[in-house]
Short mmCIF file of C-alpha atoms and ligand atoms in Angstrom, two decimals:
data_model
loop_
_atom_site.label_atom_id
_atom_site.label_comp_id
_atom_site.label_asym_id
_atom_site.label_seq_id
_atom_site.Cartn_x
_atom_site.Cartn_y
_atom_site.Cartn_z
CA UNK A 1 -16.94 -9.78 14.14
CA UNK A 2 -14.96 -10.62 17.30
CA UNK A 3 -16.02 -9.32 20.70
CA UNK A 4 -13.05 -6.97 21.05
CA UNK A 5 -14.02 -5.23 17.83
CA UNK A 6 -17.67 -4.99 18.86
CA UNK A 7 -16.59 -3.48 22.18
CA UNK A 8 -14.31 -1.02 20.37
CA UNK A 9 -17.25 0.13 18.24
CA UNK A 10 -19.64 0.30 21.18
CA UNK A 11 -17.13 2.43 23.12
CA UNK A 12 -16.83 5.02 20.38
CA UNK A 13 -19.94 7.28 20.28
CA UNK A 14 -19.34 8.11 16.60
CA UNK A 15 -19.47 4.46 15.46
CA UNK A 16 -22.35 2.03 14.90
CA UNK A 17 -22.38 -1.49 13.46
CA UNK A 18 -25.19 -2.07 10.92
CA UNK A 19 -26.15 -4.35 8.01
CA UNK A 20 -25.66 -2.94 4.51
CA UNK A 21 -29.42 -3.07 3.77
CA UNK A 22 -30.08 -0.74 6.73
CA UNK A 23 -27.74 1.86 5.19
CA UNK A 24 -27.88 1.31 1.41
CA UNK A 25 -30.89 -0.99 0.89
CA UNK A 26 -30.25 -4.05 -1.23
CA UNK A 27 -29.81 -7.72 -0.39
CA UNK A 28 -30.58 -9.43 2.92
CA UNK A 29 -28.66 -10.42 4.98
CA UNK A 30 -26.17 -8.15 3.20
CA UNK A 31 -22.83 -7.31 4.79
CA UNK A 32 -21.61 -5.82 8.08
CA UNK A 33 -20.99 -2.08 7.76
CA UNK A 34 -19.51 0.32 10.30
CA UNK A 35 -21.32 3.66 10.13
CA UNK A 36 -19.23 6.64 11.29
CA UNK A 37 -20.77 9.99 12.22
CA UNK A 38 -18.25 12.44 13.70
CA UNK A 39 -18.04 16.23 14.06
CA UNK A 40 -15.59 16.37 11.11
CA UNK A 41 -17.14 13.84 8.72
CA UNK A 42 -19.44 10.91 8.06
CA UNK A 43 -18.42 7.63 6.48
CA UNK A 44 -19.24 3.95 6.16
CA UNK A 45 -16.91 0.95 5.98
CA UNK A 46 -17.70 -2.66 5.06
CA UNK A 47 -15.85 -5.31 7.04
CA UNK A 48 -15.61 -7.19 3.77
CA UNK A 49 -12.45 -5.91 2.14
CA UNK A 50 -12.08 -3.19 4.84
CA UNK A 51 -13.76 -1.29 2.05
CA UNK A 52 -14.69 2.35 2.67
CA UNK A 53 -18.07 2.80 0.96
CA UNK A 54 -18.70 6.49 1.62
CA UNK A 55 -16.83 9.51 2.98
CA UNK A 56 -18.16 13.05 3.34
CA UNK A 57 -16.38 15.85 5.24
CA UNK A 58 -18.92 18.01 7.09
CA UNK A 59 -20.22 20.89 5.03
CA UNK A 60 -18.82 19.37 1.83
CA UNK A 61 -20.17 17.14 -0.95
CA UNK A 62 -19.55 13.36 -0.73
CA UNK A 63 -15.97 12.64 -1.86
CA UNK A 64 -16.56 8.99 -2.82
CA UNK A 65 -19.04 7.34 -5.19
CA UNK A 66 -20.94 4.10 -4.54
CA UNK A 67 -22.96 2.58 -7.37
CA UNK A 68 -26.73 2.86 -6.81
CA UNK A 69 -26.73 -0.71 -8.23
CA UNK A 70 -23.96 -2.03 -5.97
CA UNK A 71 -24.64 -5.47 -4.54
CA UNK A 72 -23.76 -6.47 -1.00
CA UNK A 73 -23.17 -10.21 -1.28
CA UNK A 74 -20.59 -12.17 0.73
CA UNK A 75 -17.44 -12.78 -1.28
CA UNK A 76 -18.52 -10.52 -4.16
CA UNK A 77 -16.78 -7.23 -4.95
CA UNK A 78 -18.72 -4.07 -4.04
CA UNK A 79 -18.91 -1.47 -6.85
CA UNK A 80 -17.70 1.81 -5.44
CA UNK A 81 -15.91 3.42 -2.51
CA UNK A 82 -12.33 2.19 -2.05
CA UNK A 83 -11.81 -1.50 -2.85
CA UNK A 84 -8.34 -2.77 -1.87
CA UNK A 85 -6.91 -4.63 -4.87
CA UNK A 86 -4.23 -7.07 -3.60
CA UNK A 87 -2.06 -9.16 -3.62
CA UNK A 88 -2.27 -8.65 -7.40
CA UNK A 89 -3.74 -5.80 -9.43
CA UNK A 90 -5.86 -6.64 -12.47
CA UNK A 91 -5.96 -10.14 -13.93
CA UNK A 92 -3.57 -12.60 -12.21
CA UNK A 93 -0.28 -12.47 -14.18
CA UNK A 94 -0.15 -16.24 -14.71
CA UNK A 95 -3.61 -17.67 -14.03
CA UNK A 96 -6.66 -15.71 -15.16
CA UNK A 97 -8.94 -18.19 -13.37
CA UNK A 98 -7.84 -16.52 -10.15
CA UNK A 99 -9.99 -13.56 -9.03
CA UNK A 100 -9.50 -10.20 -10.79
CA UNK A 101 -7.74 -7.72 -8.49
CA UNK A 102 -6.74 -10.42 -5.98
CA UNK A 103 -8.73 -11.66 -2.96
CA UNK A 104 -8.36 -8.91 -0.35
CA UNK A 105 -11.56 -7.12 -1.43
CA UNK A 106 -13.69 -10.28 -1.22
CA UNK A 107 -12.75 -11.33 2.32
CA UNK A 108 -13.79 -10.12 5.78
CA UNK A 109 -10.99 -8.17 7.50
CA UNK A 110 -10.63 -8.04 11.28
CA UNK A 111 -11.13 -4.72 13.05
CA UNK A 112 -8.18 -4.46 15.45
CA UNK A 113 -8.68 -0.98 16.79
CA UNK A 114 -11.09 1.98 16.83
CA UNK A 115 -9.89 5.26 18.30
CA UNK A 116 -11.97 8.43 18.45
CA UNK A 117 -10.89 12.00 19.35
CA UNK A 118 -12.33 15.46 18.79
CA UNK A 119 -10.34 15.82 15.57
CA UNK A 120 -10.61 12.36 13.99
CA UNK A 121 -11.49 8.66 14.09
CA UNK A 122 -8.81 6.02 13.42
CA UNK A 123 -9.76 2.46 12.44
CA UNK A 124 -7.20 -0.33 11.93
CA UNK A 125 -8.04 -3.50 10.03
CA UNK A 126 -6.04 -6.64 9.35
CA UNK A 127 -6.13 -9.56 6.94
CA UNK A 128 -3.97 -12.66 7.35
CA UNK A 129 -3.69 -15.17 4.55
CA UNK A 130 -5.39 -18.48 5.42
CA UNK A 131 -4.93 -21.89 3.78
CA UNK A 132 -7.37 -20.91 1.00
CA UNK A 133 -5.41 -17.78 0.20
CA UNK A 134 -2.11 -19.63 0.27
CA UNK A 135 -3.45 -21.84 -2.51
CA UNK A 136 -4.07 -18.69 -4.56
CA UNK A 137 -0.88 -16.89 -3.50
CA UNK A 138 1.73 -19.21 -1.94
CA UNK A 139 3.37 -16.59 0.28
CA UNK A 140 2.05 -16.06 3.83
CA UNK A 141 1.17 -12.41 4.22
CA UNK A 142 -0.44 -9.98 6.61
CA UNK A 143 -2.13 -6.81 5.41
CA UNK A 144 -2.87 -3.96 7.80
CA UNK A 145 -4.92 -0.96 6.71
CA UNK A 146 -5.13 2.07 9.00
CA UNK A 147 -7.74 4.70 8.12
CA UNK A 148 -7.88 8.21 9.59
CA UNK A 149 -11.19 10.00 9.09
CA UNK A 150 -11.37 13.75 9.61
CA UNK A 151 -12.04 16.54 7.11
CA UNK A 152 -9.58 14.56 4.98
CA UNK A 153 -9.11 10.81 4.63
CA UNK A 154 -5.73 9.11 5.11
CA UNK A 155 -4.96 5.48 4.42
CA UNK A 156 -1.84 3.65 5.51
CA UNK A 157 -1.30 0.18 4.02
CA UNK A 158 1.29 -2.17 5.53
CA UNK A 159 2.24 -5.44 3.84
CA UNK A 160 4.23 -8.12 5.66
CA UNK A 161 5.71 -11.22 3.99
CA UNK A 162 5.54 -13.51 7.01
CA UNK A 163 8.16 -16.08 7.96
CA UNK A 164 7.35 -19.78 8.01
CA UNK A 165 6.06 -20.24 4.48
CA UNK A 166 7.21 -23.12 2.29
CA UNK A 167 8.21 -20.59 -0.33
CA UNK A 168 11.46 -18.79 0.46
CA UNK A 169 11.40 -16.63 -2.66
CA UNK A 170 10.51 -12.95 -2.43
CA UNK A 171 6.77 -12.35 -2.61
CA UNK A 172 5.49 -10.62 -5.75
CA UNK A 173 2.92 -8.06 -4.64
CA UNK A 174 0.98 -5.58 -6.77
CA UNK A 175 -1.85 -3.49 -5.40
CA UNK A 176 -4.06 -0.44 -5.72
CA UNK A 177 -6.57 1.51 -3.67
CA UNK A 178 -9.24 1.39 -6.38
CA UNK A 179 -10.85 4.69 -5.38
CA UNK A 180 -14.16 5.78 -6.95
CA UNK A 181 -14.32 9.59 -6.61
CA UNK A 182 -17.67 11.35 -6.98
CA UNK A 183 -17.69 13.93 -9.77
CA UNK A 184 -20.39 16.22 -11.14
CA UNK A 185 -19.95 14.95 -14.70
CA UNK A 186 -17.17 12.76 -16.13
CA UNK A 187 -17.25 14.73 -19.40
CA UNK A 188 -16.28 17.90 -17.45
CA UNK A 189 -13.64 16.14 -15.34
CA UNK A 190 -9.87 16.64 -15.62
CA UNK A 191 -7.05 14.93 -13.73
CA UNK A 192 -3.95 17.05 -13.14
CA UNK A 193 -0.57 15.73 -12.08
CA UNK A 194 -0.39 12.56 -14.17
CA UNK A 195 1.08 13.97 -17.35
CA UNK A 196 3.35 17.03 -17.46
CA UNK A 197 1.99 18.09 -20.82
CA UNK A 198 -1.73 17.93 -20.27
CA UNK A 199 -4.66 17.09 -18.02
CA UNK A 200 -6.37 13.74 -18.36
CA UNK A 201 -9.88 14.08 -19.81
CA UNK A 202 -12.62 11.57 -20.55
CA UNK A 203 -14.25 11.02 -23.91
CA UNK A 204 -15.51 7.42 -23.75
CA UNK A 205 -13.82 4.51 -21.96
CA UNK A 206 -10.48 5.24 -20.25
CA UNK A 207 -8.54 2.41 -18.59
CA UNK A 208 -4.85 3.19 -18.10
CA UNK A 209 -2.11 2.02 -15.75
CA UNK A 210 0.57 4.70 -15.34
CA UNK A 211 3.87 3.99 -13.63
CA UNK A 212 6.31 6.30 -11.85
CA UNK A 213 3.70 9.05 -11.44
CA UNK A 214 4.26 12.19 -9.32
CA UNK A 215 3.13 12.06 -5.66
CA UNK A 216 0.32 14.58 -6.16
CA UNK A 217 -2.79 14.69 -8.38
CA UNK A 218 -5.88 16.89 -8.47
CA UNK A 219 -9.36 16.09 -9.73
CA UNK A 220 -11.20 19.16 -11.05
CA UNK A 221 -14.67 19.20 -12.55
CA UNK A 222 -16.81 22.08 -13.84
CA UNK A 223 -19.81 22.44 -11.56
CA UNK A 224 -18.00 20.82 -8.62
CA UNK A 225 -16.90 23.11 -5.76
CA UNK A 226 -13.18 22.89 -5.08
CA UNK A 227 -10.80 20.17 -6.26
CA UNK A 228 -10.04 16.74 -4.80
CA UNK A 229 -6.37 16.47 -3.85
CA UNK A 230 -4.57 13.11 -3.87
CA UNK A 231 -1.19 12.74 -2.17
CA UNK A 232 0.59 9.43 -2.13
CA UNK A 233 3.85 8.19 -0.66
CA UNK A 234 5.52 4.98 -1.82
CA UNK A 235 2.73 4.29 -4.31
CA UNK A 236 4.37 4.98 -7.70
CA UNK A 237 1.49 3.87 -9.91
CA UNK A 238 -1.81 5.47 -10.82
CA UNK A 239 -4.65 3.75 -12.62
CA UNK A 240 -7.25 5.94 -14.30
CA UNK A 241 -10.61 4.39 -15.13
CA UNK A 242 -14.06 5.21 -16.33
CA UNK A 243 -15.90 2.56 -18.38
CA UNK A 244 -17.80 4.97 -20.63
CA UNK A 245 -21.44 4.31 -21.67
CA UNK A 246 -21.13 1.02 -23.59
CA UNK A 247 -19.03 -0.85 -21.05
CA UNK A 248 -21.10 0.57 -18.17
CA UNK A 249 -24.25 -0.74 -19.86
CA UNK A 250 -22.78 -4.27 -19.75
CA UNK A 251 -22.04 -4.10 -16.01
CA UNK A 252 -25.00 -5.24 -13.85
CA UNK A 253 -23.82 -3.34 -10.78
CA UNK A 254 -23.25 -0.10 -12.71
CA UNK A 255 -25.46 0.57 -15.77
CA UNK A 256 -25.30 3.16 -18.55
CA UNK A 257 -27.25 5.68 -16.47
CA UNK A 258 -24.56 5.90 -13.78
CA UNK A 259 -21.14 6.07 -15.49
CA UNK A 260 -21.00 9.88 -15.55
CA UNK A 261 -20.94 10.33 -11.76
CA UNK A 262 -17.49 8.95 -10.91
CA UNK A 263 -13.86 8.70 -11.88
CA UNK A 264 -11.40 6.14 -10.56
CA UNK A 265 -7.93 7.45 -9.76
CA UNK A 266 -6.22 4.53 -8.06
CA UNK A 267 -2.84 4.85 -6.38
CA UNK A 268 -0.71 1.77 -5.81
CA UNK A 269 2.18 -0.26 -7.20
CA UNK A 270 1.35 -2.19 -10.37
CA UNK A 271 2.98 -3.49 -13.54
CA UNK A 272 6.66 -2.42 -13.61
CA UNK A 273 6.19 -0.72 -10.20
CA UNK A 274 5.06 -3.96 -8.49
CA UNK A 275 6.75 -4.84 -5.22
CA UNK A 276 8.91 -7.89 -4.48
CA UNK A 277 9.07 -8.45 -0.72
CA UNK A 278 11.69 -10.83 0.78
CA UNK A 279 10.67 -13.20 3.59
CA UNK A 280 10.23 -11.40 6.91
CA UNK A 281 10.16 -7.93 5.36
CA UNK A 282 7.48 -5.24 5.35
CA UNK A 283 6.47 -2.49 2.93
CA UNK A 284 4.27 0.52 3.62
CA UNK A 285 2.45 3.19 1.64
CA UNK A 286 0.22 6.15 2.45
CA UNK A 287 -2.45 7.96 0.49
CA UNK A 288 -4.34 11.07 1.58
CA UNK A 289 -7.50 12.53 0.02
CA UNK A 290 -8.64 16.08 0.80
CA UNK A 291 -10.47 18.98 -0.81
CA UNK A 292 -9.00 22.34 -1.77
CA UNK A 293 -11.26 25.37 -2.22
O1 LIG B 1 -8.82 -0.32 -12.37
C1 LIG B 1 -9.33 -0.40 -13.63
C2 LIG B 1 -9.83 -1.81 -13.87
O2 LIG B 1 -8.79 -2.72 -13.77
C3 LIG B 1 -10.58 -1.90 -15.20
O3 LIG B 1 -9.91 -2.70 -16.12
C4 LIG B 1 -11.95 -2.44 -14.83
O4 LIG B 1 -12.04 -3.79 -15.00
C5 LIG B 1 -12.07 -2.02 -13.39
O5 LIG B 1 -10.80 -2.17 -12.85
C6 LIG B 1 -13.13 -2.71 -12.58
O6 LIG B 1 -12.76 -3.99 -12.25
P1 LIG B 1 -13.79 -4.91 -11.42
O7 LIG B 1 -13.10 -6.22 -11.22
O8 LIG B 1 -14.06 -4.22 -10.12
O9 LIG B 1 -15.04 -5.03 -12.27
#
């Protein structure tokens, strides 16, 4: 982490820089994690992937789920929280040897700014594509992710197709904030606001990419106080995922015993909703998570 970022963290009383094993146990040396403890909420963010690992508004239950079997290994995806899937969502459209869900979640992002006030904490991270990334995705890009932590969580993603690349074509860009929400029991969980006719429910594995969804969804679950509200702007897709028992059993960083505690409702732009960004242009999207009682 660069000195400016370390200074920014040291200046903010609600922020501390730790290693993942100090917070979640697991591998040494693990990964760098910013631990946030503010009057309105607590949270933790890995520099790798600018991935939020936990978020809990004060006086409420944790809103996000992190696998008890998550591994914290450099360059390896972390199971839980909010991985940023980009610059492609899912398997690469042309070359499945390229990493699933792109490279943004496997790389260290730079912390540009940390601002703290009585009402919230704002962190801003950036990822620029290096030579390695250009081999995977031959369009120079810059990703900026601004996070606002309070009794709700807001994320603002900015994507720039930078000038100066050898490729003058528009940049294909698909993405999702692959959010793992904590629920009491997946079998008692319903997602509202994806289908006019009915709520989404979970009997076994569900893995669906929905395009042109409404801006607002709610997650409700018997035994869970209140509902989780999702509001998105300029993110027309929603991916709904829970692996179910069999698939979970085959995943080392998940396991059959843990699949019931989360649901992924991922807002972004994928499949037919994917973006195509001309050289020099920028696209932005916002997503906000809050609880309603
Ligand atoms: O978002 C749903 C999904 O694409 C599923 O197909 C499943 O593979 C999940 O993501 C997890 O992907 P990961 O690469 O993190 O194991």
